[in-house]
mmCIF file of C-alpha atoms in Angstrom:
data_model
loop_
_atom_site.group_PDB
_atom_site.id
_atom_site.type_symbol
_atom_site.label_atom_id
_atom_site.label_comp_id
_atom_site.label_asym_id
_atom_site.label_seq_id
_atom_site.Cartn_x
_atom_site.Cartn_y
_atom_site.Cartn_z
ATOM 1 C CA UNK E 11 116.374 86.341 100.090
ATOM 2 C CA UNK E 12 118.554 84.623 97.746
ATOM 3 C CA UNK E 13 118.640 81.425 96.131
ATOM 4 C CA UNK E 14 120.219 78.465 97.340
ATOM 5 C CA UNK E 15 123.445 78.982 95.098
ATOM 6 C CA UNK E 16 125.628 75.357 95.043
ATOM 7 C CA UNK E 17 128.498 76.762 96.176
ATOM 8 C CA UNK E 18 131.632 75.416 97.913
ATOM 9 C CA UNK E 19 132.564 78.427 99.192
ATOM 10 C CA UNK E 20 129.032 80.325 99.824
ATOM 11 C CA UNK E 21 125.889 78.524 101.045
ATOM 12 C CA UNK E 22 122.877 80.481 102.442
ATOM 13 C CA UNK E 23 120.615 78.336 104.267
ATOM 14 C CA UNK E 24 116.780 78.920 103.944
ATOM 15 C CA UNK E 25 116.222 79.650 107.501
ATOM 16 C CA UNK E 26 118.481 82.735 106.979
ATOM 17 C CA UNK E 27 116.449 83.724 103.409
ATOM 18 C CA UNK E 28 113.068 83.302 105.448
ATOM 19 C CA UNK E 29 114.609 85.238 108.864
ATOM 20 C CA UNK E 30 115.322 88.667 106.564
ATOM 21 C CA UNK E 31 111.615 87.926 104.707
ATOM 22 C CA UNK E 32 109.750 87.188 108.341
ATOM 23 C CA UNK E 33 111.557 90.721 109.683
ATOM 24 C CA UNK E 34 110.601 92.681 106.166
ATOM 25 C CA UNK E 35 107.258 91.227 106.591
ATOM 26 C CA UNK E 36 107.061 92.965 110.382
ATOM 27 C CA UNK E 37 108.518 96.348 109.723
ATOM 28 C CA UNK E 38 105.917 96.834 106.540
ATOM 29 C CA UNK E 39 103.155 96.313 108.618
ATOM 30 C CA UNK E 40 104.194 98.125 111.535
ATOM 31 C CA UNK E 41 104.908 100.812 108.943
ATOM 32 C CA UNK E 42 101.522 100.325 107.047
ATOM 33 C CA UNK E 43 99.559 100.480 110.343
ATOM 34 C CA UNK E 44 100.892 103.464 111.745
ATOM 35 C CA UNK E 45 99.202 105.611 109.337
ATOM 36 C CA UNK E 46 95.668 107.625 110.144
ATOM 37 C CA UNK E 47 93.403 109.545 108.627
ATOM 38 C CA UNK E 48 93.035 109.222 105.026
ATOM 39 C CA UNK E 49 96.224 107.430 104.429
ATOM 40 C CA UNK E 50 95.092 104.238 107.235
ATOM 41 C CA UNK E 51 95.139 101.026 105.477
ATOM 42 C CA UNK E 52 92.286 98.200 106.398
ATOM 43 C CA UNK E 53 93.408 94.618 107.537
ATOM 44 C CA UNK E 54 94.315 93.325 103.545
ATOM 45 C CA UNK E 55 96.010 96.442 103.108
ATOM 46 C CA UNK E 56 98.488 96.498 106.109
ATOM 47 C CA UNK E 57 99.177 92.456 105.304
ATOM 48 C CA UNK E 58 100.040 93.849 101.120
ATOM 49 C CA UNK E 59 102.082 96.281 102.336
ATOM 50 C CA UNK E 60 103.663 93.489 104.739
ATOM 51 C CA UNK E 61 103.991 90.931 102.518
ATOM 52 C CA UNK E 62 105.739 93.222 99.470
ATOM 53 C CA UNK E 63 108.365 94.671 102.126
ATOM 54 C CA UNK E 64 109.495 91.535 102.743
ATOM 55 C CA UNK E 65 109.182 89.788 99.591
ATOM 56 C CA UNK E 66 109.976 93.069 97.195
ATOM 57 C CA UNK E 67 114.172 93.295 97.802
ATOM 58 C CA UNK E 68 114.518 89.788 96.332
ATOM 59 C CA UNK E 69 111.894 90.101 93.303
ATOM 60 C CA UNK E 70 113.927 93.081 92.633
ATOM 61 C CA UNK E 71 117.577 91.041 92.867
ATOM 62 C CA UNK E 72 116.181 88.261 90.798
ATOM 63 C CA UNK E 73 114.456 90.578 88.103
ATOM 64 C CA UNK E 74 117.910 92.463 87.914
ATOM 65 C CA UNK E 75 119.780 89.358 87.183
ATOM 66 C CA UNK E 76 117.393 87.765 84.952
ATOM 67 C CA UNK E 77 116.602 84.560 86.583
ATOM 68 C CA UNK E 78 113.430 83.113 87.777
ATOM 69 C CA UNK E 79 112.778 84.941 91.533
ATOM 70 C CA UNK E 80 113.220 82.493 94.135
ATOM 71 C CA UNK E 81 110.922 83.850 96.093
ATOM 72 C CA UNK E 82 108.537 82.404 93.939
ATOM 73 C CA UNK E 83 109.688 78.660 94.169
ATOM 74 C CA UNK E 84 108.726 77.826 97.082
ATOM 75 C CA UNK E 85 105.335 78.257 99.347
ATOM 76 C CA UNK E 86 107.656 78.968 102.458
ATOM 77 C CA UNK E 87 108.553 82.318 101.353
ATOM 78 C CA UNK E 88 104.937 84.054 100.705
ATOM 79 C CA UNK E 89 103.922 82.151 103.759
ATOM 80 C CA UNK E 90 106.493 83.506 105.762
ATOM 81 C CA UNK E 91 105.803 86.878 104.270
ATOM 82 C CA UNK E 92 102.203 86.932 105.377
ATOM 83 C CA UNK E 93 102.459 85.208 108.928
ATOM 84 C CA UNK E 94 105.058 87.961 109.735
ATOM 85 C CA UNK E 95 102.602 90.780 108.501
ATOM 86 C CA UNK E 96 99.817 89.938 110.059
ATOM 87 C CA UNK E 97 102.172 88.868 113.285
ATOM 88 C CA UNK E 98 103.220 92.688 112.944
ATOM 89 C CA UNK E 99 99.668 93.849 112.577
ATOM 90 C CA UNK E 100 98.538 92.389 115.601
ATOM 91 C CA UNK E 101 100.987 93.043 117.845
ATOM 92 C CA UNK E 102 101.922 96.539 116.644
ATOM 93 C CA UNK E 103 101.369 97.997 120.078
ATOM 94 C CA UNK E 104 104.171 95.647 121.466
ATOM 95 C CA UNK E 105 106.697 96.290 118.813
ATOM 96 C CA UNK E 106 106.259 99.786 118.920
ATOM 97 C CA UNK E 107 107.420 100.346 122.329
ATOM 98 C CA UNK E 108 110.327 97.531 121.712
ATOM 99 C CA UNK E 109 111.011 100.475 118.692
ATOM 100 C CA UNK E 110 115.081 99.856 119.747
ATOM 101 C CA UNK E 111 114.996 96.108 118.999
ATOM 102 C CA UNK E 112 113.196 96.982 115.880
ATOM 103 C CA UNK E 113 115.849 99.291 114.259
ATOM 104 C CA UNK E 114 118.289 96.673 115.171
ATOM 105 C CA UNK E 115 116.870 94.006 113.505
ATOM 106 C CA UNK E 116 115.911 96.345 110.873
ATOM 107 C CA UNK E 117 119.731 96.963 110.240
ATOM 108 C CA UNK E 118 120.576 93.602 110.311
ATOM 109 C CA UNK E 119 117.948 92.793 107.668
ATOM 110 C CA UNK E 120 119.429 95.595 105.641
ATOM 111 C CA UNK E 121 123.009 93.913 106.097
ATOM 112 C CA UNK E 122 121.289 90.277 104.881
ATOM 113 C CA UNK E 123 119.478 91.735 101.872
ATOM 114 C CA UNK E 124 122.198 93.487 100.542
ATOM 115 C CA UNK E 125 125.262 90.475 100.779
ATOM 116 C CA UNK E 126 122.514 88.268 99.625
ATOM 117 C CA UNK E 127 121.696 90.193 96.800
ATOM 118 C CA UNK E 128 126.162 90.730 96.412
ATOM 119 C CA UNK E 129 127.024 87.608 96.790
ATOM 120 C CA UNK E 130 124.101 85.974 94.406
ATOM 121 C CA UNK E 131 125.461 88.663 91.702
ATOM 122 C CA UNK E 132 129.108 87.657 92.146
ATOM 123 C CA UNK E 133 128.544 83.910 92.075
ATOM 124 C CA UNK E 134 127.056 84.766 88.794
ATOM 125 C CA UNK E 135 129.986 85.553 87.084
ATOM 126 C CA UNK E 136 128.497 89.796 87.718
ATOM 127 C CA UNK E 137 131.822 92.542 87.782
ATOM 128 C CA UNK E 138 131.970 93.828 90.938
ATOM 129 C CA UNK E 139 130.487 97.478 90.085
ATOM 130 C CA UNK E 140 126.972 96.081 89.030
ATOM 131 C CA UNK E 141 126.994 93.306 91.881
ATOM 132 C CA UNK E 142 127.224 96.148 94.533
ATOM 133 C CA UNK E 143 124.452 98.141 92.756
ATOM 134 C CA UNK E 144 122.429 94.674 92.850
ATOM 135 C CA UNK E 145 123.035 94.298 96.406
ATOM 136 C CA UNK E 146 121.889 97.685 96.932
ATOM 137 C CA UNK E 147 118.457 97.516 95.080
ATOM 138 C CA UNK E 148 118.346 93.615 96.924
ATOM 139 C CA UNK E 149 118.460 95.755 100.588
ATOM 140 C CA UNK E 150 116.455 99.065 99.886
ATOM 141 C CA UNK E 151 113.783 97.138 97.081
ATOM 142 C CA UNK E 152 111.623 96.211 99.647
ATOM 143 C CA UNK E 153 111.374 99.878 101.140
ATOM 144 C CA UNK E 154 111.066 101.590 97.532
ATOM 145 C CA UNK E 155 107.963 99.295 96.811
ATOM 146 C CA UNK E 156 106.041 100.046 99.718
ATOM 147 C CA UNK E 157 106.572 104.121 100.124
ATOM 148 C CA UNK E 158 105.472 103.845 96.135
ATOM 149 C CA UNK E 159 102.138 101.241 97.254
ATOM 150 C CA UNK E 160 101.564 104.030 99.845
ATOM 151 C CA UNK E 161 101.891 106.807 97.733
ATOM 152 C CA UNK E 162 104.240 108.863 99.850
ATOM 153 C CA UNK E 163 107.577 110.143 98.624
ATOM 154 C CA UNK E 164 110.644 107.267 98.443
ATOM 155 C CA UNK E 165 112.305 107.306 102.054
ATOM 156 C CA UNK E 166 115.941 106.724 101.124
ATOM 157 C CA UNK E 167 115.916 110.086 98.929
ATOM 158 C CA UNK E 168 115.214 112.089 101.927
ATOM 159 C CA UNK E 169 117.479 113.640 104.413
ATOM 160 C CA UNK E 170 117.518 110.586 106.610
ATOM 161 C CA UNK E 171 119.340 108.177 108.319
ATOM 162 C CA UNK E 172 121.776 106.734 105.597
ATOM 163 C CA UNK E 173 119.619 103.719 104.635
ATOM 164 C CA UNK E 174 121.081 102.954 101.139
ATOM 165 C CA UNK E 175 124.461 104.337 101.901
ATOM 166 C CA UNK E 176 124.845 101.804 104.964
ATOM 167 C CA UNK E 177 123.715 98.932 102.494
ATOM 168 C CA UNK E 178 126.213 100.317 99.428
ATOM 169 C CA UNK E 179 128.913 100.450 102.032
ATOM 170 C CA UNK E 180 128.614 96.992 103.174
ATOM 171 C CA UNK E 181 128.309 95.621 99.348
ATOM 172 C CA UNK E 182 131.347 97.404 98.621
ATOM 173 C CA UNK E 183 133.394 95.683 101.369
ATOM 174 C CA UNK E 184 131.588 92.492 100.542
ATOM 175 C CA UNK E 185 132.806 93.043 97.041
ATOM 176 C CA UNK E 186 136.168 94.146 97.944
ATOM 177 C CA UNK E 187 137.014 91.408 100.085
ATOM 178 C CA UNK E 188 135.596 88.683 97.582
ATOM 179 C CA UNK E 189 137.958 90.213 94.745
ATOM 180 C CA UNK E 190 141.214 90.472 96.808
ATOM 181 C CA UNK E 191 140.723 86.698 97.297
ATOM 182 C CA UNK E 192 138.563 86.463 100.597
ATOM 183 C CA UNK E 193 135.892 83.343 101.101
ATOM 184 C CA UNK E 194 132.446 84.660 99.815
ATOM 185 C CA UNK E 195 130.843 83.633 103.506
ATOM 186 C CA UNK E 196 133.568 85.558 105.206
ATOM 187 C CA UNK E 197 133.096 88.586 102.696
ATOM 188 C CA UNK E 198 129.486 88.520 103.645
ATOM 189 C CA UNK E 199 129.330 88.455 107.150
ATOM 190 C CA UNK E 200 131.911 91.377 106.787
ATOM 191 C CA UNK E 201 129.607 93.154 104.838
ATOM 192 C CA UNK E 202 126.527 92.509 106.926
ATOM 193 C CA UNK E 203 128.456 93.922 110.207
ATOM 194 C CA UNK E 204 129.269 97.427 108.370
ATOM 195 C CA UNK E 205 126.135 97.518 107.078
ATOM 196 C CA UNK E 206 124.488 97.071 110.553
ATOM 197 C CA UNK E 207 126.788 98.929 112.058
ATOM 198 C CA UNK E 208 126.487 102.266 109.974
ATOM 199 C CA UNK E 209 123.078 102.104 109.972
ATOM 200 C CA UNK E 210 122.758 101.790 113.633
ATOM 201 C CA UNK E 211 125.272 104.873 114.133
ATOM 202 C CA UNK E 212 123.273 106.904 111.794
ATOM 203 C CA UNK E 213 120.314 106.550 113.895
ATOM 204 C CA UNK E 214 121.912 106.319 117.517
ATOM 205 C CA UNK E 215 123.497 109.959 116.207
ATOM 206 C CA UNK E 216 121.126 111.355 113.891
ATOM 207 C CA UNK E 217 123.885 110.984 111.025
ATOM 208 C CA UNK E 218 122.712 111.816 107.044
ATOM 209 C CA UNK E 219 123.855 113.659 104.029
ATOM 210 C CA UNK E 220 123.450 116.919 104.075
ATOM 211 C CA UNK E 221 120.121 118.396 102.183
ATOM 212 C CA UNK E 222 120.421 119.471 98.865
ATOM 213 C CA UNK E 223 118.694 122.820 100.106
ATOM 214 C CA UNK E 224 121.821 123.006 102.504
ATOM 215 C CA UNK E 225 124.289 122.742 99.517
ATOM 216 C CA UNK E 226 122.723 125.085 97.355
ATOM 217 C CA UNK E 227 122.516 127.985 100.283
ATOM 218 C CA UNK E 228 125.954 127.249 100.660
ATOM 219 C CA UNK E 229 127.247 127.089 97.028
ATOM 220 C CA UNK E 230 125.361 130.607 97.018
ATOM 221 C CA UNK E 231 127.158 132.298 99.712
ATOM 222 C CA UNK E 232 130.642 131.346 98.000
ATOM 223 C CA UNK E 233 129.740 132.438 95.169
ATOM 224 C CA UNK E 234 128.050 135.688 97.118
ATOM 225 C CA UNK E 235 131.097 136.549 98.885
ATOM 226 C CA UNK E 236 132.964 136.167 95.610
ATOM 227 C CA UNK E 237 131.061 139.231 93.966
ATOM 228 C CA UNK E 238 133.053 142.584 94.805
ATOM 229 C CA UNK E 239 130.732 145.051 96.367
ATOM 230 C CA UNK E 240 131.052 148.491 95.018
ATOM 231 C CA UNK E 241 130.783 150.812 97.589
ATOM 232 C CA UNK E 242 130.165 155.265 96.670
#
C-alpha cells in the first residue's frame, strides 16, 4: 500500500497496492469470522475487521512518515478493502480448507507491505535504521489493529511463527541492498522473497523465538548450578 512515488528507479503500480489490500482484506475476515461464542462478530463487524487489516499497515506507514495516507486518495482502495472482506466472509468455508494457499499469500502480503512501506521511507530521503522500522510497522500494522479491535492479546508478541521478524529481515536486505548501490525495484523484490520465504519456513517447521518463560527457567538453572551446595 504505498503511494505512487515518481521514481525512475522505483515505481509501484496500483494493481500491486490494491493486490496486498484485497489479500489483507481476506485474511481479517477469515480471522474475524472464525471466532464463537462471545467473541463472534455479526456481518458489519467481520467486514471492520476486514477492511482495517487491509487498509491499517499503510495508515500506519503514512502516519509514520507524516504525509497524507494514500489510502485515503482514492475510492479504489476502501473499495477494494471491503469487496475482499465480505468476499472472505462469504466464502470462509472455501478458504479455510485452501488454509495452505492462504499462508502463502499471507507471506507474500507480508513481503509487499513491508518493501512498500521500505522503499516509500527511503525514497523519502529516511536513514536506513528508521526506514526498516517503517517497513516493519507498514507489514505487521494491519495485524496489530485488528487483535487490538478484537480485544485479544497482539499476535506478533507471542511465541509464534516469526511474523515481524520475517518482515524486519526482508526490510533489512531491502535496505541493505538499496545503500550498497542496488536499484530500489531490485532491492524490493529481494526483500519480498526473504520475507516470504522465512515466513513460510517458520510455519512449514514450526520455527519461533524461544518464550521468555523458557529463558528465564534457563537463566535460573545457570545461575542454580552456580551456587555451591554445602553438604554435612
Amino acid at each position: 500500500m504505498m503511494e505512487h512515488v515518481e521514481d525512475a528507479v522505483l515505481i509501484i503500480p496500483l494493481w500491486a497496492d490494491l493486490l496486498a489490500v484485497g489479500l489483507g482484506g481476506i485474511q481479517g475476515a477469515l480471522f474475524a469470522s472464525g471466532f464463537r461464542g462471545d467473541r463472534r462478530l455479526d456481518l458489519l463487524g467481520v467486514a471492520i475487521i476486514g477492511v482495517v487489516m487491509g487498509m491499517g499497515g499503510g495508515l500506519i506507514r503514512d502516519l509514520l512518515l507524516n504525509v497524507l495516507p494514500v489510502t485515503l486518495q482514492s475510492n479504489w482502495y476502501l473499495l477494494t478493502a471491503t469487496g475482499a472482506a465480505l468476499l472472505g466472509m462469504l466464502l470462509a468455508g472455501v478458504f479455510q480448507r485452501l488454509n495452505g494457499v492462504i499462508v502463502g499469500l499471507d507471506a507474500i502480503v507480508i513481503g509487499l507491505f513491508g518493501a512498500f512501506g521500505t522503499g516509500k521511507a527511503l525514497t523519502l530521503g529516511l536513514p536506513v535504521a528508521p526506514a526498516i522500522f517503517v517497513g516493519v510497522c507498514s507489514a505487521v500494522g494491519g495485524g496489530i489493529l485488528r487483535d487490538m479491535m478484537m480485544g485479544i492479546p497482539v499476535s506478533i508478541m507471542h511465541v509464534g511463527s516469526l511474523y515481524a521478524v520475517a518482515a524486519g529481515a526482508g526490510c533489512l536486505v531491502l535496505a541493505g541492498a538499496h545503500a550498497l548501490g542496488a536499484p530500489l525495484l531490485a532491492a524490493s523484490i529481494a526483500g519480498i522473497v526473504v520475507t516470504a520465504v522465512i515466513r513460510l519456513l517458520a510455519v512449514i517447521f514450526d520455527i519461533s523465538l524461544p518464550e521468555q518463560r523458557a529463558l528465564h527457567r534457563r537463566k535460573v538453572a545457570v545461575e542454580t548450578s552456580a551456587i555451591p551446595i554445602v553438604r554435612p
